[in-house]
Structure formats: structure tokens, C-alpha cells
Amino acid sequence: HVERRKAQGLDPLPGEEAQDLAVESLRYLFRVLFLLYAEVSPELGVVPSGDPDYESGYSLDRLRELTLKPLASSAQDGTHLYESLHLLFGLVERGHSPVEPVGEDDARAGLTFEALRSDLFKPNRTARIDETGLGNAAVQKMLQNLLLTKEKRGRNRGFISYAALGINQLGAVYESLMSYTGSLV
């Protein structure tokens, strides 16, 4: 984040904002973790899991394959992955109602997202991150850590399933994440 601010010609964050940035970063991480859980828990109704349009266009699951591919050096500072997540976070927070078809041949219906209106997804809760965005390399690294098993000698990394994660475990992870402190280096 510090390097992105500098590259964009923004003033450095004051040292006293280090903890705020750390909390925003952890909140951002937890948003992704929560959505991984929501995607395997359709009964929550947070995202339209199972809908082919959601799966191919918006889901975190579609990003799994991207975590395995090396980024071209020209793409590392790009923001495609960040923008994809930002769009999904907005749909979860604000909701989205499909457009009613105008006629018989109009297939504009689209996906439905019920507005979550949660403190976790409020845009102002990650304002410092959203000011600069996140580079593809940083988001890819985060996704690798959340989606793939640890590297082991002689074994390929596998994908982690969040189907067995319980809501109490998710809450415990959130509480432990929010206890971290940060500093600007």
C-alpha cells in the first residue's frame, strides 16, 4: 500500500494511521474469507451460489485457477483482481435486483443479490485501501494463501474447501484477525 501511494503521487499515510490501515487490511481479508464461506453455504442467501452466471462471472471460485498462474510482469501492478473483488463486495453490500425483461426476447433478468448492509462490507470501512486499490500481485498472493493448501516438497498445492467451516469458527477467526496491530514500514 505504501508503494502504491507513492507511485500514484499521494502523500504517505501518517504513522498514526498505521493501525487503521492494518484493521482495514484485515477487514478486507475477512471479506474474502466470509464470501468463501458464503459460496459453499447457499442457505445464507448472501450470494447466488450455484447460478452459472454467478459462478463464471463473479464468484471467488472462478479466481482459483488464476492463483495458479504466474502473472506477467506487466500485469502485477494492474488491478483486475482488486476490481473484481471490489465489484463483488459492492453487490453483497448494496444488493442488486435484476432488470425485468421488456419483451419475450429480452433476457435481461440477471442475478439477484440481497443487500447484506453489514459493517464488514461498508465501503468506508476500507477507504484507505480503496483510495489506491491493490495490485494483482498482492491480491493473487492473498488468494493463494486463502485458496490453496501449503506448499510441500514433491506435492502440488490443492484447493482448500470451506464447506466444513462453521459459523462459530468463522467468528473466532474474525475476532483473532481484529486483534492484530500494524505499523508503516
Coordinates of C-alpha atoms in Angstrom, one line a residue:
H1 CA 0.0 0.0 0.0
V2 CA 2.8 2.4 0.9
E3 CA 4.5 1.8 -2.6
R4 CA 1.1 2.2 -4.4
R5 CA 0.5 5.6 -2.7
K6 CA 4.0 6.8 -3.7
A7 CA 3.6 5.6 -7.3
Q8 CA 0.2 7.4 -7.5
G9 CA 1.7 10.6 -6.2
L10 CA -0.2 10.6 -3.0
D11 CA 1.2 11.7 0.3
P12 CA 2.4 9.0 2.7
L13 CA 0.0 8.0 5.4
P14 CA 0.9 9.5 8.7
G15 CA 2.3 6.9 11.2
E16 CA -0.7 7.3 13.5
E17 CA -2.9 5.8 10.7
A18 CA -0.9 2.5 10.6
Q19 CA -3.3 0.7 12.9
D20 CA -6.3 2.0 10.9
L21 CA -4.7 0.6 7.7
A22 CA -3.9 -2.7 9.4
V23 CA -7.6 -3.0 10.5
E24 CA -8.8 -2.2 7.0
S25 CA -6.4 -4.8 5.6
L26 CA -7.7 -7.5 8.0
R27 CA -11.3 -6.5 7.2
Y28 CA -10.6 -6.8 3.5
L29 CA -9.1 -10.3 4.1
F30 CA -12.1 -11.3 6.2
R31 CA -14.5 -10.1 3.5
V32 CA -12.9 -12.6 1.1
L33 CA -12.9 -15.4 3.8
F34 CA -16.6 -14.7 4.6
L35 CA -17.5 -14.9 0.9
L36 CA -15.6 -18.1 0.5
Y37 CA -17.8 -19.5 3.3
A38 CA -21.0 -17.9 1.8
E39 CA -20.3 -19.5 -1.6
V40 CA -20.4 -23.0 0.0
S41 CA -23.4 -22.1 2.2
P42 CA -26.2 -21.2 -0.2
E43 CA -28.7 -21.3 2.7
L44 CA -27.3 -18.0 3.9
G45 CA -28.5 -16.3 0.7
V46 CA -25.5 -13.9 0.7
V47 CA -24.5 -14.7 -2.9
P48 CA -26.4 -16.5 -5.7
S49 CA -24.2 -19.7 -5.4
G50 CA -25.0 -22.3 -8.0
D51 CA -26.1 -19.8 -10.6
P52 CA -23.9 -20.4 -13.7
D53 CA -23.7 -16.7 -14.4
Y54 CA -22.5 -16.0 -10.8
E55 CA -20.0 -18.9 -10.9
S56 CA -18.4 -17.8 -14.2
G57 CA -18.5 -14.0 -13.7
Y58 CA -18.4 -13.1 -10.0
S59 CA -17.5 -16.0 -7.7
L60 CA -14.3 -16.3 -5.8
D61 CA -14.2 -19.9 -7.0
R62 CA -13.5 -18.7 -10.6
L63 CA -10.4 -17.0 -9.3
R64 CA -8.9 -20.3 -8.1
E65 CA -7.3 -21.1 -11.4
L66 CA -5.8 -17.6 -11.6
T67 CA -4.0 -18.2 -8.3
L68 CA -2.0 -21.0 -10.0
K69 CA -0.8 -19.0 -13.0
P70 CA 2.3 -16.7 -12.8
L71 CA 1.4 -13.1 -13.5
A72 CA 3.1 -11.4 -16.4
S73 CA 5.3 -8.6 -15.1
S74 CA 3.2 -6.0 -16.9
A75 CA 0.1 -7.4 -15.0
Q76 CA 1.5 -7.4 -11.5
D77 CA 0.7 -3.8 -10.7
G78 CA -2.7 -3.9 -12.6
T79 CA -5.9 -4.0 -10.5
H80 CA -8.1 -6.5 -12.3
L81 CA -8.3 -8.9 -9.3
Y82 CA -8.9 -6.0 -6.9
E83 CA -11.6 -4.5 -9.2
S84 CA -13.3 -7.9 -9.4
L85 CA -13.4 -8.2 -5.6
H86 CA -14.5 -4.6 -5.2
L87 CA -17.4 -5.2 -7.6
L88 CA -18.5 -8.3 -5.7
F89 CA -18.2 -6.6 -2.3
G90 CA -20.4 -3.8 -3.6
L91 CA -23.1 -6.2 -4.8
V92 CA -23.1 -8.0 -1.5
E93 CA -23.4 -4.7 0.5
R94 CA -25.9 -2.9 -1.7
G95 CA -27.7 -5.8 -3.3
H96 CA -28.8 -6.0 -6.9
S97 CA -32.2 -6.6 -8.3
P98 CA -32.5 -8.0 -11.9
V99 CA -33.9 -5.9 -14.6
E100 CA -37.4 -7.0 -15.7
P101 CA -37.5 -8.3 -19.2
V102 CA -39.2 -5.9 -21.6
G103 CA -40.4 -8.4 -24.1
E104 CA -40.4 -12.1 -24.9
D105 CA -37.0 -12.0 -26.5
D106 CA -35.4 -9.9 -23.8
A107 CA -33.2 -11.9 -21.5
R108 CA -32.0 -9.1 -19.1
A109 CA -33.2 -10.7 -15.9
G110 CA -29.7 -11.1 -14.4
L111 CA -28.6 -12.1 -10.9
T112 CA -30.2 -11.2 -7.6
F113 CA -28.1 -10.2 -4.6
E114 CA -29.9 -9.4 -1.4
A115 CA -28.4 -6.3 0.3
L116 CA -26.4 -7.5 3.3
R117 CA -25.9 -4.0 4.7
S118 CA -23.2 -5.2 7.0
D119 CA -20.4 -3.2 8.8
L120 CA -18.0 -5.7 7.2
F121 CA -18.8 -4.6 3.6
K122 CA -19.5 -0.9 4.1
P123 CA -17.3 1.0 1.6
N124 CA -15.9 3.4 4.1
R125 CA -14.5 0.5 6.2
T126 CA -11.7 0.0 3.6
A127 CA -11.3 3.7 2.4
R128 CA -7.5 3.7 2.6
I129 CA -7.2 0.6 0.5
D130 CA -9.9 1.7 -1.9
E131 CA -8.1 5.0 -2.4
T132 CA -5.2 3.3 -4.1
G133 CA -6.6 -0.1 -5.0
L134 CA -4.5 -3.3 -4.7
G135 CA -2.1 -4.7 -7.3
N136 CA -2.8 -8.0 -8.9
A137 CA 0.4 -9.5 -7.3
A138 CA -0.8 -8.6 -3.8
V139 CA -4.3 -9.9 -4.3
Q140 CA -3.1 -13.1 -6.0
K141 CA -0.8 -13.8 -3.0
M142 CA -3.7 -13.2 -0.6
L143 CA -5.9 -15.6 -2.7
Q144 CA -3.2 -18.2 -2.8
N145 CA -3.0 -18.1 1.0
L146 CA -6.8 -18.4 1.3
L147 CA -7.5 -20.9 -1.5
L148 CA -4.5 -23.2 -1.7
T149 CA -3.0 -25.7 0.7
K150 CA 0.5 -25.1 1.9
E151 CA 3.4 -26.0 -0.4
K152 CA 5.0 -29.3 0.4
R153 CA 8.1 -30.8 -1.2
G154 CA 7.1 -33.0 -4.1
R155 CA 3.4 -32.3 -3.9
N156 CA 1.2 -29.9 -5.9
R157 CA -0.9 -27.4 -3.9
G158 CA -4.5 -28.4 -3.6
F159 CA -7.6 -26.2 -3.2
I160 CA -9.0 -25.6 0.3
S161 CA -12.7 -26.4 0.9
Y162 CA -14.6 -24.1 3.1
A163 CA -17.6 -26.4 3.3
A164 CA -16.7 -27.7 6.7
L165 CA -16.1 -24.3 8.3
G166 CA -18.7 -23.5 10.9
I167 CA -20.1 -20.0 11.6
N168 CA -18.6 -20.2 15.1
Q169 CA -15.1 -20.9 13.7
L170 CA -15.6 -18.0 11.2
G171 CA -16.4 -15.7 14.1
A172 CA -13.4 -16.8 16.0
V173 CA -11.2 -16.1 13.0
Y174 CA -12.7 -12.6 12.7
E175 CA -12.0 -11.9 16.4
S176 CA -8.4 -13.1 16.2
L177 CA -7.8 -11.1 13.0
M178 CA -9.1 -7.9 14.5
S179 CA -6.6 -8.2 17.4
Y180 CA -3.6 -7.7 15.2
T181 CA -1.7 -4.4 15.2
G182 CA 0.0 -2.7 12.3
S183 CA 2.9 -0.3 11.6
L184 CA 4.0 1.5 8.5
V185 CA 7.5 0.5 7.3

